[in-house]
XYZ file of C-alpha atoms in Angstrom:
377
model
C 0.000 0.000 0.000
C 1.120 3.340 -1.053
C 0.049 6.493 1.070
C 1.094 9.854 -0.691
C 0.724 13.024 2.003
C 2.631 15.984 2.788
C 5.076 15.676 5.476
C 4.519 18.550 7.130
C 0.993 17.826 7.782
C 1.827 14.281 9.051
C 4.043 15.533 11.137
C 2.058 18.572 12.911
C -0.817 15.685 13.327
C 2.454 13.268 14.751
C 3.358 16.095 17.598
C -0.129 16.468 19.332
C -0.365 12.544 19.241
C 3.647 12.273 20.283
C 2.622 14.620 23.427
C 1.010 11.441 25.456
C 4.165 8.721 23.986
C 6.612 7.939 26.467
C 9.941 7.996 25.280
C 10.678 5.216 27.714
C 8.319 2.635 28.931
C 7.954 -1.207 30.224
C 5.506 -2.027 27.634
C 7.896 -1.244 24.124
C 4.307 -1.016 22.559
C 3.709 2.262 23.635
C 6.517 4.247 22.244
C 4.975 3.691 18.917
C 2.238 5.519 17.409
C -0.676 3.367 15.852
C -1.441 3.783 11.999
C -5.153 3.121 10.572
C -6.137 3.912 7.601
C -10.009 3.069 5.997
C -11.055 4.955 3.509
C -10.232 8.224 3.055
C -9.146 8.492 6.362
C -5.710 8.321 8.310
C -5.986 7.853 11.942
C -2.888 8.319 14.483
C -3.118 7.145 18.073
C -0.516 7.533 20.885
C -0.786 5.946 24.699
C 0.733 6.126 27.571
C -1.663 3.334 28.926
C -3.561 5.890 31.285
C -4.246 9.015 28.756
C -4.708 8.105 24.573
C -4.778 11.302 22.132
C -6.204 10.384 18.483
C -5.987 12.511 15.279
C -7.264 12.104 12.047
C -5.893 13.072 8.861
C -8.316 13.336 5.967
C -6.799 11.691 2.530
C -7.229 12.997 -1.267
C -7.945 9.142 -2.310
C -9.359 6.092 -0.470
C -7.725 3.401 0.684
C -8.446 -0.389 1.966
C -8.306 -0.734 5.447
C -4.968 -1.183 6.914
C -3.205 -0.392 10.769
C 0.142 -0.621 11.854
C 2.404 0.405 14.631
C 5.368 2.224 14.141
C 8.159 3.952 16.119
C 7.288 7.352 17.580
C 10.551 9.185 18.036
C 12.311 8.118 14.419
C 9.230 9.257 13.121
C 9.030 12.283 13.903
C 12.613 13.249 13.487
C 12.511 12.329 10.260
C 9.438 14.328 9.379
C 10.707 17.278 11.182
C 14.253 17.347 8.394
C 12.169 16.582 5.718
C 10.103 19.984 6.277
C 7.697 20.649 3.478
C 8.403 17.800 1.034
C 5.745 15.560 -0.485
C 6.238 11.662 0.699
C 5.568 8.402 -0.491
C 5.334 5.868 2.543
C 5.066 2.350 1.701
C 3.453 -0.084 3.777
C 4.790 -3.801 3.144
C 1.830 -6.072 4.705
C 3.596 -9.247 4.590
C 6.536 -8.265 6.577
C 5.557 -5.370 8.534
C 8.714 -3.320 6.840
C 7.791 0.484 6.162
C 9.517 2.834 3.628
C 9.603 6.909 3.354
C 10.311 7.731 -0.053
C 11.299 11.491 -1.414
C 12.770 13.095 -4.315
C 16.071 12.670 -1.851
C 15.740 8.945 -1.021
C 13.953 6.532 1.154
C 14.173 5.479 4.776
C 12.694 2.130 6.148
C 12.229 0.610 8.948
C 10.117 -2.437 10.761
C 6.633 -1.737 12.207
C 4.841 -4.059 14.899
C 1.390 -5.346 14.312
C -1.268 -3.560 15.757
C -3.140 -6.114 17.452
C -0.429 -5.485 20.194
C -1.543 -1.864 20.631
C -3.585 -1.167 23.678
C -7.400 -0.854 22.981
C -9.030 2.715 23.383
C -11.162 2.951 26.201
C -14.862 3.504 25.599
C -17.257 5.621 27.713
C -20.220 4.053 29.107
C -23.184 5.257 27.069
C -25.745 4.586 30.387
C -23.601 6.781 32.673
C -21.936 9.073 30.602
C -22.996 12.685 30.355
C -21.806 15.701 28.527
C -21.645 19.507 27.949
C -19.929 21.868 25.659
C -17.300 24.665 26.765
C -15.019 27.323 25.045
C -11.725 26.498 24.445
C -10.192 30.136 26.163
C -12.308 28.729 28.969
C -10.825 25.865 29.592
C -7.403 26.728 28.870
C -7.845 29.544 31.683
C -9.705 26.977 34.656
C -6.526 24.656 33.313
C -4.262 27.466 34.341
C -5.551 29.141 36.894
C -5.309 25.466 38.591
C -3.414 23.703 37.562
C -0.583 24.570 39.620
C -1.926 24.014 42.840
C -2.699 20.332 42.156
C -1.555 17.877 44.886
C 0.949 15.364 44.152
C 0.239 12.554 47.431
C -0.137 8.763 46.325
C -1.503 8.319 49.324
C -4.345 10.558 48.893
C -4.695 10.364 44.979
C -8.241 12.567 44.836
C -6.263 15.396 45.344
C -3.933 14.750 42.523
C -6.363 16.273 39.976
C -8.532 19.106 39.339
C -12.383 18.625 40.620
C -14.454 19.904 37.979
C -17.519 20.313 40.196
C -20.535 20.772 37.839
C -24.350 22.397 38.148
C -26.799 23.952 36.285
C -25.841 27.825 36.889
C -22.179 27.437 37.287
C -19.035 25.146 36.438
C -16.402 25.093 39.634
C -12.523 23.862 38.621
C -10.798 23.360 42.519
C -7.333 22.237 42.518
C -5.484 22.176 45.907
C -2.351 20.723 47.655
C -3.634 20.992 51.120
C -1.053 24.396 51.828
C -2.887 26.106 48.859
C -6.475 25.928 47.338
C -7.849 27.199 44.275
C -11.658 27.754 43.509
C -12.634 29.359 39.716
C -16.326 29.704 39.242
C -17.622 30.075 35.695
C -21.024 31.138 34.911
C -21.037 31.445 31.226
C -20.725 27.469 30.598
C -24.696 25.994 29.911
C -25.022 22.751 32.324
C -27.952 20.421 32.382
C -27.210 18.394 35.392
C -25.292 18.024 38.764
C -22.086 15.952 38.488
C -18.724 16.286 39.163
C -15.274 14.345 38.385
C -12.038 14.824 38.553
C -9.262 15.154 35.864
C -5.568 14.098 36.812
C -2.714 16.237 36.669
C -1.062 14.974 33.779
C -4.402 14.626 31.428
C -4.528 18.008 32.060
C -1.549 19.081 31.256
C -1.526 17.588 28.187
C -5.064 18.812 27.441
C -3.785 22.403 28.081
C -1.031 22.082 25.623
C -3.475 21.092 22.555
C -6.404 23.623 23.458
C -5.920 26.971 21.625
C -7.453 30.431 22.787
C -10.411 30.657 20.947
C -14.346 30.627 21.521
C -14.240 27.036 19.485
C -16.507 24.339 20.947
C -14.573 21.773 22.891
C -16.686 18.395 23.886
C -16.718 16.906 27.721
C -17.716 13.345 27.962
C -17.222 11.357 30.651
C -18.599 8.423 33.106
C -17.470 6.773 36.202
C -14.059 6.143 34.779
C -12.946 8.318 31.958
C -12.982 11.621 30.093
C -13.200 12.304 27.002
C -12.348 15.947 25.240
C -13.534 16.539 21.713
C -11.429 19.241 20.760
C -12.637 19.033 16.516
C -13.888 16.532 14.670
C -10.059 15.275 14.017
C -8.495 15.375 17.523
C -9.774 14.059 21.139
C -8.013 12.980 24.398
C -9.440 10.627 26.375
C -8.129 10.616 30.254
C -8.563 8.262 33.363
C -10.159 9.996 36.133
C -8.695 10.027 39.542
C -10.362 7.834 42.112
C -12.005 9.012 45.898
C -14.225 11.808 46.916
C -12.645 14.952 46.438
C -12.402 17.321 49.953
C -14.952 19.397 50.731
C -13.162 22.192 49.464
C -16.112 25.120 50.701
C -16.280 23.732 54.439
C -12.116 25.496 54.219
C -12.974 29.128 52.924
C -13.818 31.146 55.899
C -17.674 33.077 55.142
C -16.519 36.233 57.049
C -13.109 38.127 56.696
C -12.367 41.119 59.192
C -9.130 42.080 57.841
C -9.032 43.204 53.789
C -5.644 44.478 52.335
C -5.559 45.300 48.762
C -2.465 45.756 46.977
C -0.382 45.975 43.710
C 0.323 42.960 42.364
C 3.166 43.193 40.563
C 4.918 45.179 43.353
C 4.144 42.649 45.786
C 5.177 39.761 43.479
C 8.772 41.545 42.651
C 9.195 42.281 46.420
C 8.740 38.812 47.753
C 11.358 37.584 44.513
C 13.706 40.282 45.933
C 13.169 39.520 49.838
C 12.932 35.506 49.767
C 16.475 35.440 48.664
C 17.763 36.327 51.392
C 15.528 34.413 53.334
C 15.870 30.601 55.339
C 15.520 28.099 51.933
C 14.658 24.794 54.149
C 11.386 27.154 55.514
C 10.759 29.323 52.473
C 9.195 31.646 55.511
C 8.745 35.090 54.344
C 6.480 37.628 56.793
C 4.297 40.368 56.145
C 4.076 43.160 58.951
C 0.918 44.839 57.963
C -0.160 48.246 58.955
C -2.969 50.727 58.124
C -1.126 52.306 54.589
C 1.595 49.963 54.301
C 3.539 46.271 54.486
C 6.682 45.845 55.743
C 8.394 42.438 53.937
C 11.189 40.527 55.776
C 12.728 37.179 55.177
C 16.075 35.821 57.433
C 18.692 32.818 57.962
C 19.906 32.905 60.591
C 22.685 30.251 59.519
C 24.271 32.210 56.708
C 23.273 35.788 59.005
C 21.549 36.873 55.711
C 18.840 39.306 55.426
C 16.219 41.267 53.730
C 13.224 43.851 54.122
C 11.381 46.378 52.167
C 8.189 48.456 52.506
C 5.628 48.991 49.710
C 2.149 51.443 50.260
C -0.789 49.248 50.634
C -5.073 49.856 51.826
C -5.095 47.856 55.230
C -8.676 47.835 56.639
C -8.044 45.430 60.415
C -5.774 45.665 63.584
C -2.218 45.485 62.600
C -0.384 41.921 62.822
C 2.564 39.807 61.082
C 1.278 37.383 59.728
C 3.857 34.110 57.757
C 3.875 32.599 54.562
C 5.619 30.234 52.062
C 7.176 32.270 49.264
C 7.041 29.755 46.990
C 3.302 29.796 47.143
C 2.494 33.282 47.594
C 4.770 33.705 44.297
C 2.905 30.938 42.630
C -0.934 32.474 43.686
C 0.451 36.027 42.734
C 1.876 34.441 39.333
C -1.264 33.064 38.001
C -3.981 35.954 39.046
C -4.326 38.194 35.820
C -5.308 41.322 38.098
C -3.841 44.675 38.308
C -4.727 44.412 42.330
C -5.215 42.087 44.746
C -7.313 42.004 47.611
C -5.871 39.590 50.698
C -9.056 38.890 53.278
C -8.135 36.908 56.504
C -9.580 37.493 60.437
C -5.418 36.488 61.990
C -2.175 34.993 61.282
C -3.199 31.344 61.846
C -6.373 31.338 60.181
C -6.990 30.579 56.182
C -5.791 33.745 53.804
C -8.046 34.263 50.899
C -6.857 36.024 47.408
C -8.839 38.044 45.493
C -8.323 39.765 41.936
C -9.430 43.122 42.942
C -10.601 43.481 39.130
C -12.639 40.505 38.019
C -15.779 40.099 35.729
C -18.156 38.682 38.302
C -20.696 37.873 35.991
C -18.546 35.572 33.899
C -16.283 34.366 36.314
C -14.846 33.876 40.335
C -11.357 33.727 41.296
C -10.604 32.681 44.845
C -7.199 31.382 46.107
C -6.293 30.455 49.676
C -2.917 29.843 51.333
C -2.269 28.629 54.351
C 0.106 30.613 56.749
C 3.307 29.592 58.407
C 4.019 29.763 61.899
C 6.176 32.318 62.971
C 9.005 31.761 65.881
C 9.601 34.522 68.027
């Protein structure tokens, strides 16, 4: 069988489906990509036996059916020299030997039969339910929390993001037990009450083929997997994470006594600044918080290193110093896309909420909350 298709295209289609192929793995199957043609039609899967992305490549003549595994990696370097060039790839059915041809040369190597190849997942029709969402939507619940995902195996729920699901509103909570993240959307149309949550790495895969546009993007999913439509030519399906997800409300305090709003960016490039000279075994940075401004300090006391600055702030509350992790304050501050930011918290123990002082509240909800640190006297 001869296939004649533009190398370029095959290998733009080969990178989204190379994004889920190990380049190392126990089962050798999986750092191939599966071939099958029908038709008109040239479908690529890749694996990594938990998430499977499939693409489909639409032919200019029809073909019998056909499938075949071949190696990932050699693949795709040798569609990334061969740039725009037209190719002829042979596929040799009797001995599973498969040859690139170009004005230049040819290139073979063996395939593996595809029986081998690990069979796609399907989502059960009785419990499976499904809504539609904007791309830009999802890529911004992906990264607004994405990094505050847990990584525990012994508590795998929170190892994921909970998408949390009604009729009025679509909830994406990510949290690491230090740090929590709540995004409320109110511009997705939900029929039903569900919820499920989507690991870490299906996500970040996911996030890395969505593009930032108001194009449809499919949710399916049961009591097992997920499945994202993202055109008619590309999907990823994902397992879900197992357990009940933490009752991430019950943790946000309803009333805050003490509001501080602030510049972001200010704030942000102050804690860089300070934390360097600060203890990096504690990561404790503090916050000495007054009526129109914050003092920042940071300290180790081993290396007698040292650092503090002062930036103008709007502190409503009784003065305190209050601890936190500068590694996570950096990483909330990082990932809000507001000018200002409003801190609310009732005393240097309790929960800290994080606010975008500028935020849509129609369309969406941004709320993060860190935990603070002890301070020593």
């Amino acid at each position: 069988m001869n296939l004649i298709i533009a190398a370029s295209e095959l290998y733009s289609h080969l990178q989204k489906v190379g994004k889920v192929i190990p380049s190392k793995s126990t089962l050798p199957i999986l750092t191939n990509v599966l071939f099958e043609i029908e038709n008109n039609k040239l479908k690529l899967t890749g694996s990594d036996s938990v998430n499977i992305i499939s693409t489909t490549i639409e032919l200019p003549a029809s073909y019998e059916k056909y499938s075949l595994c071949l190696e990932a990696k050699r693949l795709l370097e040798i569609l990334k020299e061969l740039n725009e060039l037209p190719i002829e790839i042979n596929f040799n059915k009797e001995n599973l030997m498969t040859t690139i041809k170009t004005q230049y040369g040819e290139y073979t190597f063996m395939g593996t039969i595809s029986n081998d190849y690990p069979k796609i997942p399907s989502i059960d029709n009785e419990d499976a339910q499904s809504f539609n969402i904007n791309s830009n939507v999802l890529l911004e619940a992906l990264n607004k929390t994405l990094f505050a995902v847990g990584n525990d195996p012994l508590r795998p729920y929170i190892n994921g993001i909970y998408f949390d699901l009604y009729p009025d509103k679509a909830c994406f909570v990510s949290t690491d037990i230090q740090k929590l993240v709540l995004y409320k959307r109110y511009d997705i149309a939900i029929n039903f009450t569900n919820s499920f949550i989507l690991s870490q790495k299906t996500a970040s895969i996911l996030k890395s083929l969505l593009s930032k546009d108001d194009s449809q993007i499919s949710v399916t999913f049961d009591k097992q997997n997920v499945k994202f439509e993202i055109n008619n030519n590309l999907y990823i399906i994902g397992r879900l994470c197992e357990g009940v997800y933490p009752a991430y409300n019950s943790v946000i305090p309803p009333k805050r006594q003490c509001k501080l709003t602030i510049d972001r960016n200010e704030l942000l490039n102050s804690i860089k600044r300070v934390s360097l000279f600060g203890n990096p075994a504690s990561n404790l940075i503090k916050f000495e918080i007054n009526e129109n401004n914050i003092n920042i300090s940071a300290e180790d006391y081993d290396l007698s290193t040292s650092a503090t600055e002062t930036i103008q702030c709007s502190y409503k509350g009784t003065s305190m110093t209050i601890g936190f992790k500068s590694i996570f304050l950096q990483e909330i501050l990082s990932n809000i896309d507001s000018s200002f930011v409003l801190f609310e918290f009732n005393d240097a123990v309790k929960p800290v909420l994080i606010f975008p002082a500028e935020e849509d509240k129609s369309k969406e909800d941004t709320c993060m909350l860190i935990m603070p640190l002890k301070i020593n006297e």
